[in-house]
Coordinates of N, CA and C in Angstrom, one line a residue:
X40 N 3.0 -123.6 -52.3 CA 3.5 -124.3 -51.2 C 3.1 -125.7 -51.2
X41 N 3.9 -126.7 -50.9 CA 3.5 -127.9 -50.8 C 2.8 -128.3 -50.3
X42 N 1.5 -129.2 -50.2 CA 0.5 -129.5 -49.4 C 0.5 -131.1 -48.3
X43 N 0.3 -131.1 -47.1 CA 1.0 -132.3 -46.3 C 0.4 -133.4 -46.3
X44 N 0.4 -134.2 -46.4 CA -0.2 -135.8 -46.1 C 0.2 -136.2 -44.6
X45 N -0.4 -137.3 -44.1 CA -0.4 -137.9 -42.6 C -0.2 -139.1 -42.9
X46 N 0.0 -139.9 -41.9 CA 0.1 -141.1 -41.8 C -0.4 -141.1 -40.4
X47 N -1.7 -141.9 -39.9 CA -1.6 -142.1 -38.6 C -1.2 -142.8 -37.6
X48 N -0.7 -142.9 -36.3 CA -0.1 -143.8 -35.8 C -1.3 -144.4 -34.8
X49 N -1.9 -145.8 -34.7 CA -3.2 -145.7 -34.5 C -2.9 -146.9 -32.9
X50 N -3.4 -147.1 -32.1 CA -3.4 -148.0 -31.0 C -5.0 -147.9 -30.5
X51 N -4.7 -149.0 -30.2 CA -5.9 -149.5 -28.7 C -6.0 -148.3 -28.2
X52 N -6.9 -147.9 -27.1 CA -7.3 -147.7 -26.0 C -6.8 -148.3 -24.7
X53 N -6.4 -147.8 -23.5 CA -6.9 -149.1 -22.6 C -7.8 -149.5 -21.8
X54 N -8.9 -148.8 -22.4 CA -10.0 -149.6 -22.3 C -10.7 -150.6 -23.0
X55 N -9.7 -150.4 -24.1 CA -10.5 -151.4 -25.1 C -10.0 -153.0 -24.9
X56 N -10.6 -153.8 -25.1 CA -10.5 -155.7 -24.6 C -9.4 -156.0 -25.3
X57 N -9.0 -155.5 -27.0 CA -8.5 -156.1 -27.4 C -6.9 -155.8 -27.2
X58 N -6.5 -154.9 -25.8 CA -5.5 -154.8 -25.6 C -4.5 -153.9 -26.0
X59 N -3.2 -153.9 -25.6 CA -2.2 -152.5 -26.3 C -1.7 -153.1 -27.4
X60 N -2.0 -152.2 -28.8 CA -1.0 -152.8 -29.8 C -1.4 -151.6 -30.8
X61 N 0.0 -151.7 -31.7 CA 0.4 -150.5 -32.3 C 0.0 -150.1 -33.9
X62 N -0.1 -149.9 -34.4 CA 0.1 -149.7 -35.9 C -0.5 -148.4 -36.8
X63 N 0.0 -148.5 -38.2 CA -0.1 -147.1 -38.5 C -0.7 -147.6 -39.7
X64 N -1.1 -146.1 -40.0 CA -2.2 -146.1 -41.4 C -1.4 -145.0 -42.3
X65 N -1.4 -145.0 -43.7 CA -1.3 -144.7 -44.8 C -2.1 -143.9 -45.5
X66 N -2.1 -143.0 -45.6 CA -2.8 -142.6 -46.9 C -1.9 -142.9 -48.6
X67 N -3.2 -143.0 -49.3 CA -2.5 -143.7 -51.0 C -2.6 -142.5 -51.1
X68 N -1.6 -142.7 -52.4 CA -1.1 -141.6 -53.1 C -2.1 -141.2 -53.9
X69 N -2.2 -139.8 -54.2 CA -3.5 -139.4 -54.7 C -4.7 -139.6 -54.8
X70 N -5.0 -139.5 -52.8 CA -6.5 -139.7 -52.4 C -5.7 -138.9 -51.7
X71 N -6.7 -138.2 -50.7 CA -6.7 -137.4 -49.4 C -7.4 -137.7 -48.4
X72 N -6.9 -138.2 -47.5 CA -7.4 -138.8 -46.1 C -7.2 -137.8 -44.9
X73 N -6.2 -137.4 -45.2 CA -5.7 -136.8 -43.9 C -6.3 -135.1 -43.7
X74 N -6.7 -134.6 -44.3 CA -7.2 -133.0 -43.9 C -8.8 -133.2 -44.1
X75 N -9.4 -134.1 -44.3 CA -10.6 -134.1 -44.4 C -11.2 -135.5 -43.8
X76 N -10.4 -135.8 -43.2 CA -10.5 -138.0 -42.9 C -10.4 -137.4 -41.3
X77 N -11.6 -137.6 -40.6 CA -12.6 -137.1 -39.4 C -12.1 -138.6 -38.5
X78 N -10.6 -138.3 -38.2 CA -9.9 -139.4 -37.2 C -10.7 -139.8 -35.9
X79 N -11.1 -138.2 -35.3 CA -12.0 -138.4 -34.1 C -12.4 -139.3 -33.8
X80 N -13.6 -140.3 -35.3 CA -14.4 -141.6 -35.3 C -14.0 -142.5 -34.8
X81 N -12.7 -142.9 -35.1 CA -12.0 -144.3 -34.7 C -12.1 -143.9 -33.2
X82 N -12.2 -143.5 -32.3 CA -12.3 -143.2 -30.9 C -13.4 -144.0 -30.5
X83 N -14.5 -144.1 -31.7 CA -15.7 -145.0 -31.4 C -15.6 -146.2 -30.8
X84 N -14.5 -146.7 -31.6 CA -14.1 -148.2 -31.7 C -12.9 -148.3 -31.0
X85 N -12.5 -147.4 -30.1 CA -12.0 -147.5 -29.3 C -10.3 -147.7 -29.3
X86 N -10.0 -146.9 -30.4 CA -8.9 -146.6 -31.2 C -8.5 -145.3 -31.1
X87 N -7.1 -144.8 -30.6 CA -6.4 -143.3 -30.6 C -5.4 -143.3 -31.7
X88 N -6.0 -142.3 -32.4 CA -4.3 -141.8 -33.4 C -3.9 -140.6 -33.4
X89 N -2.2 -141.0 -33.8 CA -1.4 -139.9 -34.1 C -0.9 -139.6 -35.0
X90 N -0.9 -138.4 -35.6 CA -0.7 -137.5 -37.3 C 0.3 -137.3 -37.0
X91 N 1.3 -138.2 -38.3 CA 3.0 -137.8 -38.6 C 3.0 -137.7 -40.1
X92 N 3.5 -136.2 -40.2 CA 3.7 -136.0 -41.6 C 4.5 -137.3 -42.4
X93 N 3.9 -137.5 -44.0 CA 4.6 -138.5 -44.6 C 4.5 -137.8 -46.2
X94 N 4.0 -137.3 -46.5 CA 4.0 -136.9 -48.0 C 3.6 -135.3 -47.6
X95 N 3.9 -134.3 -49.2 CA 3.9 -133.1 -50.0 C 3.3 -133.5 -51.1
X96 N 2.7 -132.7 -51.6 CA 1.7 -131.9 -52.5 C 2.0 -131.0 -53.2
X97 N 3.0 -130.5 -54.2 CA 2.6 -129.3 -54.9 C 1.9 -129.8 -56.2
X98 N 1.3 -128.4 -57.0 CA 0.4 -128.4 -58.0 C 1.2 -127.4 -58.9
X99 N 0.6 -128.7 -60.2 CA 1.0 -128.6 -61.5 C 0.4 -128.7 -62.6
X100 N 0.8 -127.3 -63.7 CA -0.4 -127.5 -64.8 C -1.6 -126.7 -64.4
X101 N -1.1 -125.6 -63.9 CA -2.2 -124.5 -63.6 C -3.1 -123.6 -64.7
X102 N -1.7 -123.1 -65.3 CA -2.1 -122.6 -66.4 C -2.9 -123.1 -67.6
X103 N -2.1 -124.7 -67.8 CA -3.7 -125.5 -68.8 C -4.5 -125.7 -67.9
X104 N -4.8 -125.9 -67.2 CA -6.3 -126.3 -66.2 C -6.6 -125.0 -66.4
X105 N -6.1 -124.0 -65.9 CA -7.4 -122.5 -66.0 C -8.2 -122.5 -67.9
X106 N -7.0 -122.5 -68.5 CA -7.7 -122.6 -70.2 C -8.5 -123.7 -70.5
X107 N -8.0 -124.8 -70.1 CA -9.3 -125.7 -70.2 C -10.7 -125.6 -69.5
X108 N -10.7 -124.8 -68.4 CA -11.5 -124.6 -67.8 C -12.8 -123.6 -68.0
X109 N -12.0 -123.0 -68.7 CA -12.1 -121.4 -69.6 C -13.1 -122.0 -70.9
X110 N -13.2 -122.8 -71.2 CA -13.4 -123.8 -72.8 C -14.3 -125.3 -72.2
X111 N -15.5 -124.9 -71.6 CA -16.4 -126.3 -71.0 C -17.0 -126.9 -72.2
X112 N -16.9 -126.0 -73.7 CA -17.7 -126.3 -74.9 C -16.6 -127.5 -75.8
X113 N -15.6 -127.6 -74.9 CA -14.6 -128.3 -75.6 C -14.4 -130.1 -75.4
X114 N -15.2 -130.4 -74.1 CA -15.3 -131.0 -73.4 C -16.5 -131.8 -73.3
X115 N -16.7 -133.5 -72.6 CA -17.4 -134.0 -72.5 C -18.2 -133.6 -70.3
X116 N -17.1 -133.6 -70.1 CA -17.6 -133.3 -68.6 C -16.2 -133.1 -68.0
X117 N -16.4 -133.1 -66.1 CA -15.4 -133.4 -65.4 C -14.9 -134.7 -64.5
X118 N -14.0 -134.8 -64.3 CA -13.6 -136.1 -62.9 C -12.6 -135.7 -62.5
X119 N -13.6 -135.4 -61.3 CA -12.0 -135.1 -60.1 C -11.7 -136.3 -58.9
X120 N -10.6 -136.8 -59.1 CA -10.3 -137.8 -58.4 C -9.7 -137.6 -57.0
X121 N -9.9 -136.7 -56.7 CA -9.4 -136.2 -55.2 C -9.4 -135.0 -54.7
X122 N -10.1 -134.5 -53.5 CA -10.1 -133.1 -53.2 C -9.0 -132.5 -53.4
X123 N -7.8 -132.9 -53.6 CA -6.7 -131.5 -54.0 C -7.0 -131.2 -55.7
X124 N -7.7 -132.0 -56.3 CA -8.1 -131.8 -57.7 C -9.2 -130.4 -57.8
X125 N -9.9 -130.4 -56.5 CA -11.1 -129.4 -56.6 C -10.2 -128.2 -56.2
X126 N -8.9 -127.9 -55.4 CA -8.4 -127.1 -54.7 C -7.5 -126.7 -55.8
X127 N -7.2 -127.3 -56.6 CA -6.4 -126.7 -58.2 C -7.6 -126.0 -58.8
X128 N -9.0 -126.3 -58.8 CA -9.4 -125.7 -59.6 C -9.7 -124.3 -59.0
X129 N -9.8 -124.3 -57.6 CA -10.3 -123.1 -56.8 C -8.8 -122.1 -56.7
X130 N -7.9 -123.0 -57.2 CA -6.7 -121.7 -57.6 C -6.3 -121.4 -58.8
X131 N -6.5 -122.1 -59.6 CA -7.1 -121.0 -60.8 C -7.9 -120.3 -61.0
X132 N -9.3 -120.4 -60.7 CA -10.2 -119.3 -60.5 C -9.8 -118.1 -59.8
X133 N -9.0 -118.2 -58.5 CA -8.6 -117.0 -57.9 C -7.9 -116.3 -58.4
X134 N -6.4 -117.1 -58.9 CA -5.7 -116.6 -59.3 C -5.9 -115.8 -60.3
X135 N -6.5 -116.4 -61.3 CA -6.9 -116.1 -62.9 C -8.1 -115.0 -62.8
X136 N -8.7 -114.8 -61.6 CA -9.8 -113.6 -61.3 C -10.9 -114.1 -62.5
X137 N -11.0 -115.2 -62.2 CA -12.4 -115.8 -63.2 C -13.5 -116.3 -62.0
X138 N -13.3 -115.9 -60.8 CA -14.1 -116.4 -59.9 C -15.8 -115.5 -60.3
X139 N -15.7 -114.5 -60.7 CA -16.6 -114.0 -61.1 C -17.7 -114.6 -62.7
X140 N -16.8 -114.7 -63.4 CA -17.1 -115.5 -64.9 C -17.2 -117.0 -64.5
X141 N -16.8 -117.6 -63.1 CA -17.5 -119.1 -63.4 C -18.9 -119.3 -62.3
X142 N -19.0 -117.7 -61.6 CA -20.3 -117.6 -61.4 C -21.7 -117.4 -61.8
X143 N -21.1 -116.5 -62.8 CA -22.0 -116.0 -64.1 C -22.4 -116.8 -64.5
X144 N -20.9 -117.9 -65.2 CA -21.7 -118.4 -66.9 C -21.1 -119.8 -66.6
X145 N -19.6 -120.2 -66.5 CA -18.9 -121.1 -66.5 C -19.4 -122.4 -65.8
X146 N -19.8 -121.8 -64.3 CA -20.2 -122.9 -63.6 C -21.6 -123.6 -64.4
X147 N -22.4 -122.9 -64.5 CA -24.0 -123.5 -65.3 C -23.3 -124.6 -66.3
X148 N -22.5 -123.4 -67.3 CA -21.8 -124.6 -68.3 C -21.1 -126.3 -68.3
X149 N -20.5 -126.1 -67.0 CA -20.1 -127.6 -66.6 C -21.3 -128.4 -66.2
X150 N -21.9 -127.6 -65.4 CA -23.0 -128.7 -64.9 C -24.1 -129.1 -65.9
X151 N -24.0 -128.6 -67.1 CA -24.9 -129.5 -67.8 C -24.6 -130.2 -68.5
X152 N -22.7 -130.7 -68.2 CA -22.2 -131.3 -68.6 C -22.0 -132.6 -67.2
X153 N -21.5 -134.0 -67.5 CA -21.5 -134.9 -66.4 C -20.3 -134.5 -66.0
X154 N -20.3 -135.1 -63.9 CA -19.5 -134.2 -63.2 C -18.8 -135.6 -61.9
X155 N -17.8 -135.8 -62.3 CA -17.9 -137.2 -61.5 C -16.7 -137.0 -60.4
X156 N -17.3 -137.4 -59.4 CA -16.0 -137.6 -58.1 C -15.6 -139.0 -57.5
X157 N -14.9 -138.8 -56.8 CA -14.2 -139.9 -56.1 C -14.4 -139.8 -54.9
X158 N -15.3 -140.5 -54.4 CA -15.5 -140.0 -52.6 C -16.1 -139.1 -52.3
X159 N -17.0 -139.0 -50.9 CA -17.4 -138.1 -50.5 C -17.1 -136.9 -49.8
X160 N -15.4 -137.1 -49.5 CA -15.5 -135.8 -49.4 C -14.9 -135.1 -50.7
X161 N -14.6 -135.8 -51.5 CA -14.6 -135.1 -52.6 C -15.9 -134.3 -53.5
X162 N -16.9 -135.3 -53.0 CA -18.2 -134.4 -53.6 C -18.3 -133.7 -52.4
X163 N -17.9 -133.3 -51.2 CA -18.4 -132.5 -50.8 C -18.4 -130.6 -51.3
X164 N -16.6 -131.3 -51.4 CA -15.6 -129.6 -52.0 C -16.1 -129.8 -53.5
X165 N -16.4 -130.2 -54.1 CA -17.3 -129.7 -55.7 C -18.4 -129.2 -55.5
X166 N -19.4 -129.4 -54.4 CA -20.8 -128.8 -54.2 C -20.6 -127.8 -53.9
X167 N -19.2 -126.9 -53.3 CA -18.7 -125.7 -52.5 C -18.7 -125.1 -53.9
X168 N -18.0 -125.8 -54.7 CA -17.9 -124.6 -56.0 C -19.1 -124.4 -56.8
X169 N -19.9 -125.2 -56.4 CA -21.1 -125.0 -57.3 C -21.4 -125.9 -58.1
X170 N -20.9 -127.1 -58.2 CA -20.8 -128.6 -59.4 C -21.8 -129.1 -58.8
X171 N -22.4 -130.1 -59.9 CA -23.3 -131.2 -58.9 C -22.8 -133.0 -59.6
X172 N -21.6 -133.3 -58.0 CA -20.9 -134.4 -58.6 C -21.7 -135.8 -58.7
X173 N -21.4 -136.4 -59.8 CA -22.1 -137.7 -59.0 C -20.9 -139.2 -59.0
X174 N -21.5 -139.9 -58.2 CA -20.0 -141.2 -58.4 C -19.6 -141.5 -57.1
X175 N -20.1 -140.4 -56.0 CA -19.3 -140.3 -54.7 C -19.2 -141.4 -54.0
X176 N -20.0 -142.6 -54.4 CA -20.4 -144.1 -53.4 C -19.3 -144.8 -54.2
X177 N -19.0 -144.9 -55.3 CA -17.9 -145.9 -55.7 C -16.5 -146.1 -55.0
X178 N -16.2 -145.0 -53.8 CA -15.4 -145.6 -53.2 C -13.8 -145.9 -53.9
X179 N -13.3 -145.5 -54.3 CA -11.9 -145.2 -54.9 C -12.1 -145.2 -56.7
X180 N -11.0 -144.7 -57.3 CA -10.3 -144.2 -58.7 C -10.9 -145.4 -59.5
X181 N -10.1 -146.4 -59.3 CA -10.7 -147.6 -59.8 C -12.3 -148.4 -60.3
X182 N -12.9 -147.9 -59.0 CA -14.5 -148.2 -58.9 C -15.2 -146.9 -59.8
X183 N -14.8 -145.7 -59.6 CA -15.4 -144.8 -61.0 C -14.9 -144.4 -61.9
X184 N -13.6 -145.5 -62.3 CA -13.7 -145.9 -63.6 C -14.7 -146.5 -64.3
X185 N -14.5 -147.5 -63.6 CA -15.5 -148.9 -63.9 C -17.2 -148.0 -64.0
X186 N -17.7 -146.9 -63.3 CA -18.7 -146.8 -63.2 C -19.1 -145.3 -64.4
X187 N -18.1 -145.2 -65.2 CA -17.8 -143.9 -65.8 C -17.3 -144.5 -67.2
X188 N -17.4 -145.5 -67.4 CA -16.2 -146.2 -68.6 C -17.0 -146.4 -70.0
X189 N -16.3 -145.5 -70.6 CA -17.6 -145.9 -72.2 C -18.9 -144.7 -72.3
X190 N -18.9 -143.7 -71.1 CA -19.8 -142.6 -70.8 C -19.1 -141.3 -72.2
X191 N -18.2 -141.1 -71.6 CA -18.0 -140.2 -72.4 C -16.2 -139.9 -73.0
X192 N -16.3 -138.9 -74.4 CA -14.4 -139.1 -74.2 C -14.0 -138.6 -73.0
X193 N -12.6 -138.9 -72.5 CA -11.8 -138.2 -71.7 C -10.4 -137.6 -71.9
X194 N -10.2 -136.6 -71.2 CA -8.8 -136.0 -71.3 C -8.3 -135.8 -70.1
X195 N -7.3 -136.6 -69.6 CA -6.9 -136.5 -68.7 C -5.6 -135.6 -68.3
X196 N -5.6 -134.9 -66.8 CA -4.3 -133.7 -66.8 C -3.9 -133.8 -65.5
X197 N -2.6 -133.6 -65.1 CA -2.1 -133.9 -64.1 C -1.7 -132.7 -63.9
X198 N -2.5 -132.2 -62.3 CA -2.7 -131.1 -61.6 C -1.6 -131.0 -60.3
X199 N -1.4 -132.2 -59.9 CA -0.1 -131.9 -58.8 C 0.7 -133.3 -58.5
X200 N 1.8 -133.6 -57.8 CA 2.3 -134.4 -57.9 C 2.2 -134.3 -56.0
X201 N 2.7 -136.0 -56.0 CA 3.3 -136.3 -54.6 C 4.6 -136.4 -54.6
X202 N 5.1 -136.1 -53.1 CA 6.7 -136.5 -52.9 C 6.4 -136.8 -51.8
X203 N 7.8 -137.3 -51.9 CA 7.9 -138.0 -49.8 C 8.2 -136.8 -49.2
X204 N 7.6 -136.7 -47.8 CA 7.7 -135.3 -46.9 C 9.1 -136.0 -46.4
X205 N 9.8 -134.2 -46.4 CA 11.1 -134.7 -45.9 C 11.8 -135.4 -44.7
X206 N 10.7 -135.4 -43.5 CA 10.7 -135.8 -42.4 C 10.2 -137.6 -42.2
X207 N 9.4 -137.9 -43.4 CA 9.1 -139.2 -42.7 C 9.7 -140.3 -42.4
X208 N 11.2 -140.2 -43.1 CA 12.3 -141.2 -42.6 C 12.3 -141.6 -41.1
X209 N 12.6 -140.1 -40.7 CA 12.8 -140.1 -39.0 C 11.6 -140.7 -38.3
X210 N 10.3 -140.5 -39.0 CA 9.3 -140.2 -38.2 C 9.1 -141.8 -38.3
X211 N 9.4 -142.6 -39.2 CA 8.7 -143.8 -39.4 C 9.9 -145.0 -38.7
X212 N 11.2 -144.4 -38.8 CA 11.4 -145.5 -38.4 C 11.7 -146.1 -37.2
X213 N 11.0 -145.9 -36.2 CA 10.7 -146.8 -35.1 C 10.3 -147.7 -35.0
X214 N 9.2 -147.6 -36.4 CA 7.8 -148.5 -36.4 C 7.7 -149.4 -37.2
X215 N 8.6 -149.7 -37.9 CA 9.0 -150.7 -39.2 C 8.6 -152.0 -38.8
X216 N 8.8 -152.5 -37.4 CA 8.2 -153.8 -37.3 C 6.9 -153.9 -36.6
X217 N 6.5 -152.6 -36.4 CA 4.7 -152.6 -36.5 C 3.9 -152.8 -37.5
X218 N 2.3 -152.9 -37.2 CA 1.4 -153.4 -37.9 C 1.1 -152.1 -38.6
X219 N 1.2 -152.3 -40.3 CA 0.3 -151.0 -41.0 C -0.9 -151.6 -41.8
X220 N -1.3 -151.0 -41.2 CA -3.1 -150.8 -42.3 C -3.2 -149.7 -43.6
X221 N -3.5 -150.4 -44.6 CA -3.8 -149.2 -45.6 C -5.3 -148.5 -46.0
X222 N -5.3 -147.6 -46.7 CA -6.9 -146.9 -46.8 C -7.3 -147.4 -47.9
X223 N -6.7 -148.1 -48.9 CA -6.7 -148.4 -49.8 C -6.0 -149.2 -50.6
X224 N -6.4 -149.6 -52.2 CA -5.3 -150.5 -52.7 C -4.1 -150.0 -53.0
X225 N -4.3 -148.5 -53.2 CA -3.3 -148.0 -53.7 C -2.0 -148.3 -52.9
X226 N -2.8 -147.8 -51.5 CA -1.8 -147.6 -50.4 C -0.9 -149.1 -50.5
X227 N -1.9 -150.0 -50.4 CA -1.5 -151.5 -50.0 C 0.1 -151.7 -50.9
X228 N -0.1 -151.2 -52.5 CA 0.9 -151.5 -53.5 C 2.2 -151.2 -52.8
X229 N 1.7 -149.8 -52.4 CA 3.3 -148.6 -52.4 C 4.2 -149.2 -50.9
X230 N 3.0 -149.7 -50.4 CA 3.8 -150.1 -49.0 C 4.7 -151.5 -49.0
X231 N 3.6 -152.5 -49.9 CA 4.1 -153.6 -49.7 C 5.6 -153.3 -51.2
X232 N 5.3 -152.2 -52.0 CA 6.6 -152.6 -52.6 C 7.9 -151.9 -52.1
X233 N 7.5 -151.6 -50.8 CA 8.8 -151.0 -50.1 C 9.1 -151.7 -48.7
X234 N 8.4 -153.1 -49.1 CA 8.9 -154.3 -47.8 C 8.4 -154.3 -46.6
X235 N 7.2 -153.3 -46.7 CA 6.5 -153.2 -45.2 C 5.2 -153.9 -45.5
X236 N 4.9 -154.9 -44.6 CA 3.7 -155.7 -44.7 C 2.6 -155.3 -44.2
X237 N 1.4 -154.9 -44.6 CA 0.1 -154.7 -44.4 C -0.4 -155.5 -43.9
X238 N -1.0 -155.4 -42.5 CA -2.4 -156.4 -41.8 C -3.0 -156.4 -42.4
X239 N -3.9 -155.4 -43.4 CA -4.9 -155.0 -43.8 C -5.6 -153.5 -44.1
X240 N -6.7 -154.0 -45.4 CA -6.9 -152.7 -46.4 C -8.4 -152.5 -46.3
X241 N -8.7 -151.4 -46.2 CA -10.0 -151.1 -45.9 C -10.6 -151.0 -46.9
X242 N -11.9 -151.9 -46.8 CA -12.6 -151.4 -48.1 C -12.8 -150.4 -48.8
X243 N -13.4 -149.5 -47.8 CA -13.9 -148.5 -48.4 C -12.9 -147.0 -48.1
X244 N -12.3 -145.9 -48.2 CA -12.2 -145.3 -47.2 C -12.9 -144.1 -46.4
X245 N -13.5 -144.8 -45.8 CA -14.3 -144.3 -45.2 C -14.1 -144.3 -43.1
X246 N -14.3 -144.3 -42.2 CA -13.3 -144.1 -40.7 C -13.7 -145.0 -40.2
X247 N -15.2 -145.7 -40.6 CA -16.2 -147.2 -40.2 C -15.7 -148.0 -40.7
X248 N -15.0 -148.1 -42.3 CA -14.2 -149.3 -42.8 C -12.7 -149.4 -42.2
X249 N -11.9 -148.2 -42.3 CA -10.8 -148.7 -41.9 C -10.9 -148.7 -40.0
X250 N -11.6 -148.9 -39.3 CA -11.9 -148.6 -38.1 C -11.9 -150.3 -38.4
X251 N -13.6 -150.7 -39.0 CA -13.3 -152.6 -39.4 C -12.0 -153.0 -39.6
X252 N -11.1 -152.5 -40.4 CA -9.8 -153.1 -40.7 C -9.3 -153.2 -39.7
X253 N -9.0 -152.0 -38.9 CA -8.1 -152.1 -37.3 C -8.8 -152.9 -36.7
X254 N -10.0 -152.8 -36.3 CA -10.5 -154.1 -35.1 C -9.8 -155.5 -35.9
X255 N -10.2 -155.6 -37.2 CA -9.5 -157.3 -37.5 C -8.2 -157.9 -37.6
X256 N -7.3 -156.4 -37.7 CA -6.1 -156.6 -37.8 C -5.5 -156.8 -36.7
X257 N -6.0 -156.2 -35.3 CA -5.9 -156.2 -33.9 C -5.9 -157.5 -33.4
X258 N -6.4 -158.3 -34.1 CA -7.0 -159.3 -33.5 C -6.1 -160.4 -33.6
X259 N -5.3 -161.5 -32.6 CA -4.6 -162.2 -32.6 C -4.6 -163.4 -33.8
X260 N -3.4 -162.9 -35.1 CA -3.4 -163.7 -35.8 C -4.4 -163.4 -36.5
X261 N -4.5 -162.0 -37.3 CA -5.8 -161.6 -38.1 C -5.1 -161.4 -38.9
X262 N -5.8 -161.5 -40.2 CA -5.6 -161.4 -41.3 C -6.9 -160.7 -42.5
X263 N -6.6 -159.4 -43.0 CA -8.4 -159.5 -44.3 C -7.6 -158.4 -45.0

């Protein structure tokens, strides 16, 4: 079954000084913000959002991911660039009834090999399976490249794809001449190459950085 992405639809408070104003946030494609991205926070900063479906998720390449998986002697290590990358692996295991063989022997095997993620909550769901990730501070795909580059070979496999959820036409277009914030660069690309202009891109994504982005983007005639 396909898996959903959000887009938030984010405003002021009216409590907050800097007044009523609208805009919406993004998640990039192949990061995961929205089922594990703890919206609550921005409430700190005096910010309310609202979750409208914008992307699907199905997973692909099950069956080479379980055999590869199956073969850690074949390999230099792992990088998982996104918690739906840990959730392919946790459905091969089930599926494949190796959940038992990567308790035994499998898991030990990886881990004494290097184990690299993308974000924190991506190392969070690797430590669930029993991995010990490291990389979680670099803060997007890009940054643990750079921090992983020349470490070891790699083989890379594509475990699921994105599509547009079939709803977000409807859902988004009210808001075309509102302010969007993205979570990232990725986000920044896909938006601005579909004519919608970004206030701004949060450094990190994390709810404190793009929370920074909305306060600056908020701000009359902001720009970062």
């Amino acid at each position: 079954m396909p898996r959903r992405m959000t887009v938030a639809k984010i405003r002021t408070s009216s409590t907050s000084s800097m007044g009523c104003h609208d805009l919406h946030f993004q998640n990039s494609p192949g990061q995961s913000r929205t089922t594990v991205f703890p919206l609550q926070e921005l409430g700190l900063y005096g910010l309310e959002a609202t979750l409208i479906p914008v992307l699907s998720f199905e997973f692909l390449s099950l069956p080479s991911l379980s055999e590869k998986l199956s073969h850690p002697e074949g390999f230099g290590g792992l990088i998982f660039t996104s918690p739906r990358a840990v959730e392919a692996v946790k459905l091969c295991l089930e599926k494949d009834n190796k959940t038992e063989v990567w308790e035994k022997s499998l898991k030990e095997k990886w881990n004494a090999k290097s184990v690299y993620v993308v974000g924190n909550a991506t190392a969070s769901l690797v430590s669930k399976i029993g991995l010990d990730g490291e990389g979680e501070n670099c803060g997007n795909a890009a940054q643990l490249a750079e921090y992983i580059c020349s470490r070891i070979p790699m083989e890379s496999i594509n475990v699921y794809q994105t599509i547009p959820h079939p709803g977000i036409q409807g859902s988004l277009e009210n808001y075309y001449s509102k302010k969007f914030v993205a979570i990232g660069p990725t986000t920044t690309r896909a938006l601005t190459a579909k004519g919608l202009p970004v206030s701004c891109t949060a450094e990190k994504p994390t709810p404190q950085a793009l929370a920074t982005g909305l306060t600056k983007a908020l701000q009359p005639q902001s720009c970062c």
